[in-house]
PDB file of C-alpha atoms in Angstrom:
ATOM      1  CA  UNK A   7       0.000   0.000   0.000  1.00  0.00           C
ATOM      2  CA  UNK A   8       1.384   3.396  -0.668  1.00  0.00           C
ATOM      3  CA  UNK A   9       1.522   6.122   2.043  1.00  0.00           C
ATOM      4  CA  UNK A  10       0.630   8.601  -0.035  1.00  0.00           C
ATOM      5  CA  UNK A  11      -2.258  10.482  -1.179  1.00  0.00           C
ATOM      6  CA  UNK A  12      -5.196   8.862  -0.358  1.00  0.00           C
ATOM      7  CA  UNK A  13      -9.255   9.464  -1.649  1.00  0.00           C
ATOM      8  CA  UNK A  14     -12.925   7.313  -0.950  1.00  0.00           C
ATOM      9  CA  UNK A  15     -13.578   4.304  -2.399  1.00  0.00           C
ATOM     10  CA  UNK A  16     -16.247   5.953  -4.647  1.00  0.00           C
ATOM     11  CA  UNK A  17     -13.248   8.241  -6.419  1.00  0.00           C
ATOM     12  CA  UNK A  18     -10.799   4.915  -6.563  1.00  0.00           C
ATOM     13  CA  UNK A  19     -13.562   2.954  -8.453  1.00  0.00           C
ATOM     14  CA  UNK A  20     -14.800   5.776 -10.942  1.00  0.00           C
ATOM     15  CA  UNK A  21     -10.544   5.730 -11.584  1.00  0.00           C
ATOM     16  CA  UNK A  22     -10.823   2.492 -11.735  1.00  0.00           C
ATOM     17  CA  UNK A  23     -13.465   2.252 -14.057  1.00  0.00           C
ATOM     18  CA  UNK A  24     -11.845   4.725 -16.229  1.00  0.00           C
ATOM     19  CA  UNK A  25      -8.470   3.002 -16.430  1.00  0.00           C
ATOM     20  CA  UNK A  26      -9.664  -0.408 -16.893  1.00  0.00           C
ATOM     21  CA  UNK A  27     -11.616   0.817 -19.837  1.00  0.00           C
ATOM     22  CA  UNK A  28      -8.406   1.961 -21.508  1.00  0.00           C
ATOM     23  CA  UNK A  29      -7.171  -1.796 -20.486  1.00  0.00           C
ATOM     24  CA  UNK A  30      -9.223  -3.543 -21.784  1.00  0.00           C
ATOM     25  CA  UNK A  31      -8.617  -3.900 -25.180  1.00  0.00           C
ATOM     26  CA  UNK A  32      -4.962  -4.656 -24.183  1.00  0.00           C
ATOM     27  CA  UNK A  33      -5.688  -7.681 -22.215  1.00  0.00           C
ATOM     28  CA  UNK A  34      -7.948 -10.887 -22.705  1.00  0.00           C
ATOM     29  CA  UNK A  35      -9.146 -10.432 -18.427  1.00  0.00           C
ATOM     30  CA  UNK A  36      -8.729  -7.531 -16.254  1.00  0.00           C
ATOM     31  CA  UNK A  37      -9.945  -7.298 -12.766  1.00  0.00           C
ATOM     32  CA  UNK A  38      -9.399  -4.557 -10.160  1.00  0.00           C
ATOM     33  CA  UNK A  39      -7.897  -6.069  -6.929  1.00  0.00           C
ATOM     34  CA  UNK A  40      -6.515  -4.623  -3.518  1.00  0.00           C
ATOM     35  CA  UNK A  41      -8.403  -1.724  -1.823  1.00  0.00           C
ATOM     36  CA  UNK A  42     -10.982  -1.462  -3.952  1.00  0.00           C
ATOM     37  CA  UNK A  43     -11.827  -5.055  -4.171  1.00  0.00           C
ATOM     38  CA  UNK A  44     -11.740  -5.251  -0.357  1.00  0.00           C
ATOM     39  CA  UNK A  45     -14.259  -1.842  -0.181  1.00  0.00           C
ATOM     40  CA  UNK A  46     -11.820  -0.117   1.828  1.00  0.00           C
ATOM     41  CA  UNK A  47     -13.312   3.295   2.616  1.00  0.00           C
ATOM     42  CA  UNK A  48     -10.078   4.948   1.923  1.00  0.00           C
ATOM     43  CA  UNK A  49      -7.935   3.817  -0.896  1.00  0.00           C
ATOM     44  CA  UNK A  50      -4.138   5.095  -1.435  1.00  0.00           C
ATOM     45  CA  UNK A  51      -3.283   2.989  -4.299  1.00  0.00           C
ATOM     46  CA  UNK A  52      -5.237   1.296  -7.649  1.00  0.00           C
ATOM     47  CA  UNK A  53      -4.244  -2.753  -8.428  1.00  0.00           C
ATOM     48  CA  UNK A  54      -5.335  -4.733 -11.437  1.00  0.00           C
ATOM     49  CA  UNK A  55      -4.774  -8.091 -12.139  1.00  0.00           C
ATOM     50  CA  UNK A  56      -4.606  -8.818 -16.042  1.00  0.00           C
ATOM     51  CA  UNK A  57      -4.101 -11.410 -18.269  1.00  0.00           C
ATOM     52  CA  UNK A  58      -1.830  -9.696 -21.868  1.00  0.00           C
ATOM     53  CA  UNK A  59      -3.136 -10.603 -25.179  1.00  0.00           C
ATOM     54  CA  UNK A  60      -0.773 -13.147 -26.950  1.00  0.00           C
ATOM     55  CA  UNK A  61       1.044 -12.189 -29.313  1.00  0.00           C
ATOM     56  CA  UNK A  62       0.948 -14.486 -33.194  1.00  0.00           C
ATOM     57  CA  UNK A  63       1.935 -18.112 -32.664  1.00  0.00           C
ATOM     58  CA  UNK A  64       5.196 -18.423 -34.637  1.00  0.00           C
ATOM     59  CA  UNK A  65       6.483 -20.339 -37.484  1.00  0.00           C
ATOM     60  CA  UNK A  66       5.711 -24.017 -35.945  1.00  0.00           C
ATOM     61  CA  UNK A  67       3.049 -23.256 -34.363  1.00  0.00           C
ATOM     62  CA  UNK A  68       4.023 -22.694 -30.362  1.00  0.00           C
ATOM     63  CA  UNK A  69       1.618 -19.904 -29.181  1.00  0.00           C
ATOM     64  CA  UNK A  70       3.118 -16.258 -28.916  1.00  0.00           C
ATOM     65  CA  UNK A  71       4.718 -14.489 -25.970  1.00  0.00           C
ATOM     66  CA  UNK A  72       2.472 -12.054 -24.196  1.00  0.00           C
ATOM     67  CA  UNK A  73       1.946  -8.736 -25.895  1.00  0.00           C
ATOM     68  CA  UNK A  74       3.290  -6.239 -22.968  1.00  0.00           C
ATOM     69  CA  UNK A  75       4.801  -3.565 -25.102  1.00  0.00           C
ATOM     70  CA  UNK A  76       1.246  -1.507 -25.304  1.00  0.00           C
ATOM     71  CA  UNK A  77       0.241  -1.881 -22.105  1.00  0.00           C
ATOM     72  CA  UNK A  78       3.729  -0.525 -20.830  1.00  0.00           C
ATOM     73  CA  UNK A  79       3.335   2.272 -23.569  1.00  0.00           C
ATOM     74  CA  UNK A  80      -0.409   3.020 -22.047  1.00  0.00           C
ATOM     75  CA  UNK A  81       0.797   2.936 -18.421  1.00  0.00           C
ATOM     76  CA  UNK A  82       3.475   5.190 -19.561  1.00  0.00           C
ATOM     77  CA  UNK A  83       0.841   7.711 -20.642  1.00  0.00           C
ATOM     78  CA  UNK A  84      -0.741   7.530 -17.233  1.00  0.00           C
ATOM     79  CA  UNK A  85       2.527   8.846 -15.065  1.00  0.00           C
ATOM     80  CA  UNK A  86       5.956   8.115 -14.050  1.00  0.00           C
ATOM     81  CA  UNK A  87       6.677   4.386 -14.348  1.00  0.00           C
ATOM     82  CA  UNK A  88       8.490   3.380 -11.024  1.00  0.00           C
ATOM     83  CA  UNK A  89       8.478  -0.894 -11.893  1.00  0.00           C
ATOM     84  CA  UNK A  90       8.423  -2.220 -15.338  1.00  0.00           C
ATOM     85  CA  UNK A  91       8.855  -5.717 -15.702  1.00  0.00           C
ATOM     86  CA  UNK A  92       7.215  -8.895 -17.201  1.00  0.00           C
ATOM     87  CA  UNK A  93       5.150  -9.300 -14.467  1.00  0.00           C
ATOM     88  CA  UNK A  94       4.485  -6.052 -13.051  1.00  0.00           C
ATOM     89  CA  UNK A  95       3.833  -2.680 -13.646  1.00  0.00           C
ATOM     90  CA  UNK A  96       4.103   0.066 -11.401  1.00  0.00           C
ATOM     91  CA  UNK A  97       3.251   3.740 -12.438  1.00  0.00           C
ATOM     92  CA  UNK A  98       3.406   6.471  -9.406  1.00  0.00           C
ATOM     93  CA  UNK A  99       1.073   9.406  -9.603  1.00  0.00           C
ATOM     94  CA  UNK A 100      -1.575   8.093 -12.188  1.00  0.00           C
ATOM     95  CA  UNK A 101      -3.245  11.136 -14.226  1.00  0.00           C
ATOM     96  CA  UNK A 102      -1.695  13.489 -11.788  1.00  0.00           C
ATOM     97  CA  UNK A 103      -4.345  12.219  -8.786  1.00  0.00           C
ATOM     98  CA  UNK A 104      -1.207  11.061  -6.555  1.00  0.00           C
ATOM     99  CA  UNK A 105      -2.208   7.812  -6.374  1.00  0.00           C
ATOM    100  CA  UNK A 106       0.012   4.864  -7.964  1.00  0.00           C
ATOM    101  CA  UNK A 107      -1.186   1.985  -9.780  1.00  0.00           C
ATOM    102  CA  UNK A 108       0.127  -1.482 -10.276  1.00  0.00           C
ATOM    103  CA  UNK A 109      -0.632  -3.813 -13.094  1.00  0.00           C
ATOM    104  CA  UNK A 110      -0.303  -7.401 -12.023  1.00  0.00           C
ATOM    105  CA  UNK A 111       0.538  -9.204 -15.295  1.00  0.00           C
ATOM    106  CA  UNK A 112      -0.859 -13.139 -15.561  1.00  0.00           C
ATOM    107  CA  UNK A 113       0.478 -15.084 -18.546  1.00  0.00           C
ATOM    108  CA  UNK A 114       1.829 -19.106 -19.220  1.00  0.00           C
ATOM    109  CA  UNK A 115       2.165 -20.583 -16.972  1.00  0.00           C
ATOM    110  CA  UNK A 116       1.162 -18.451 -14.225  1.00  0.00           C
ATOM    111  CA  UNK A 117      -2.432 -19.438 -12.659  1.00  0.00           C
ATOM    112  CA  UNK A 118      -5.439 -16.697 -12.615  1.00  0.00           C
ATOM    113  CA  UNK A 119      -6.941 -17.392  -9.082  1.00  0.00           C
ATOM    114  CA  UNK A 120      -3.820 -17.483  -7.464  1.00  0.00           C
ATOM    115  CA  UNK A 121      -2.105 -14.344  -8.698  1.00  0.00           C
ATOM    116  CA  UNK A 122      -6.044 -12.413  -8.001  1.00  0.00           C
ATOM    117  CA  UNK A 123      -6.319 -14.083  -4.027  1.00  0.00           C
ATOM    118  CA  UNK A 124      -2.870 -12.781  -3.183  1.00  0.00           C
ATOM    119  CA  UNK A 125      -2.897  -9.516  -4.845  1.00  0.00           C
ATOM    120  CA  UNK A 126      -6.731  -8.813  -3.023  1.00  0.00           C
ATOM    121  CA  UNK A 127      -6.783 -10.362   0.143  1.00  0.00           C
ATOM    122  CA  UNK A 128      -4.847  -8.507   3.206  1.00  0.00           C
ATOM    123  CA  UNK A 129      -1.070  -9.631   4.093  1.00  0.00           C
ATOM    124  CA  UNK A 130      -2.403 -12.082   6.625  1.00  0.00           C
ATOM    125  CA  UNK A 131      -3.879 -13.718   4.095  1.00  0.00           C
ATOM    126  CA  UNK A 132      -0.898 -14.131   2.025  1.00  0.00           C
ATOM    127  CA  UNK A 133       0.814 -15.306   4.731  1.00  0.00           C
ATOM    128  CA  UNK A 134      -1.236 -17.841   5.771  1.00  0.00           C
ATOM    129  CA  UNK A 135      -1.142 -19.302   2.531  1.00  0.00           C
ATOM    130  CA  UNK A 136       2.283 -19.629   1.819  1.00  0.00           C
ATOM    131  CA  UNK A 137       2.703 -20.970   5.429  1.00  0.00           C
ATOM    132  CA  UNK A 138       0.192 -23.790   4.423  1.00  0.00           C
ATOM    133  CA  UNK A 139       1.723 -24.183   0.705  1.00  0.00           C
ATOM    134  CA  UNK A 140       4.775 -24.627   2.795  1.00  0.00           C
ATOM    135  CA  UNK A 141       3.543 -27.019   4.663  1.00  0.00           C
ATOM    136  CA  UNK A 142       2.273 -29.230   2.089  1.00  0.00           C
ATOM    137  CA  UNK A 143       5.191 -28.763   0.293  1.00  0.00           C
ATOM    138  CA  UNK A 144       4.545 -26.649  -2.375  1.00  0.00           C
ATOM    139  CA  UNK A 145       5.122 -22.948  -2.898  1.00  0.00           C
ATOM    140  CA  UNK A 146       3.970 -20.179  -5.637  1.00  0.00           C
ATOM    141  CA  UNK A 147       6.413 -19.887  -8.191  1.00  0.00           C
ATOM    142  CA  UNK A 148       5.821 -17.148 -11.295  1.00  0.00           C
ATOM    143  CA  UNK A 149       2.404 -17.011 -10.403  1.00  0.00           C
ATOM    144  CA  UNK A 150       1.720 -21.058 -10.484  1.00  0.00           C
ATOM    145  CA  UNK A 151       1.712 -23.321  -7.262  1.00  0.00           C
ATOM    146  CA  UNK A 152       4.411 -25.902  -7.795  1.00  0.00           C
ATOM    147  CA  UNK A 153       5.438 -29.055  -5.639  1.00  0.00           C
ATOM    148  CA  UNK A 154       8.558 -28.769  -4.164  1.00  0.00           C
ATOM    149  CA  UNK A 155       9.650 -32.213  -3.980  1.00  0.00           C
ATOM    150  CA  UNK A 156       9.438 -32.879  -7.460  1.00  0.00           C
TER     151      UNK A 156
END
């Protein structure tokens, strides 16, 4: 969570709304996560969780690599890119509001549901669940639960 400029939960999702309109023809599934997922009353930062569009399979077939380059060109449009990697995207001050987004990126062979759960619920909740994966032996790895001892 940032410490930064903060606004209600009704300003966050009209943002929200507006920047995951200009996502979504980027991106085969977009949802907004964090704070505004939870309904915090007070939000201080914007997450999404988004799956890239693919880019053409090549010669032989094997499907493309995800298309990232205009999302990072969008998010680049927004404000000051802090984070910009395969994964995630972080962009500090978004349309001059103060508040900083981050783009959780989900492509093969990360897993949907796990990358959404751990980017909405609270840090307890992330804990708890790698404890547990721990236990069991497995851990998240790239955004896909793998078994450790194999």
């Amino acid at each position: 969570m940032s410490l930064g400029t903060r606004i209600p939960l009704e300003q966050a999702r009209e943002l929200a709304a507006k920047l995951g309109a200009e996502l979504e023809p980027l991106v085969t599934r977009i949802h907004v996560a964090g704070s505004v997922r939870r309904r915090r009353p007070i939000v201080s930062d914007l997450e999404f969780v988004l799956e890239p569009r693919l880019l053409a399979a090549d010669l032989f077939g094997a499907p493309g690599a995800p298309d990232i380059a205009p999302i990072r060109r969008l998010a680049e449009s927004w404000g000051r890119i802090k984070r910009a990697g395969l994964r995630l995207i972080g962009i500090a001050g978004v349309l001059e509001t103060g508040i900083d987004c981050e783009l959780y990126l989900v492509h093969p062979p990360a897993q949907w549901g796990v990358i959404l759960a751990i980017r909405t619920g609270p840090a307890e909740l992330g804990q708890l669940a790698v404890t547990r994966m721990q236990r069991y032996g497995r851990r998240c790895q790239d955004g896909h639960i793998v078994d450790v001892r194999t």
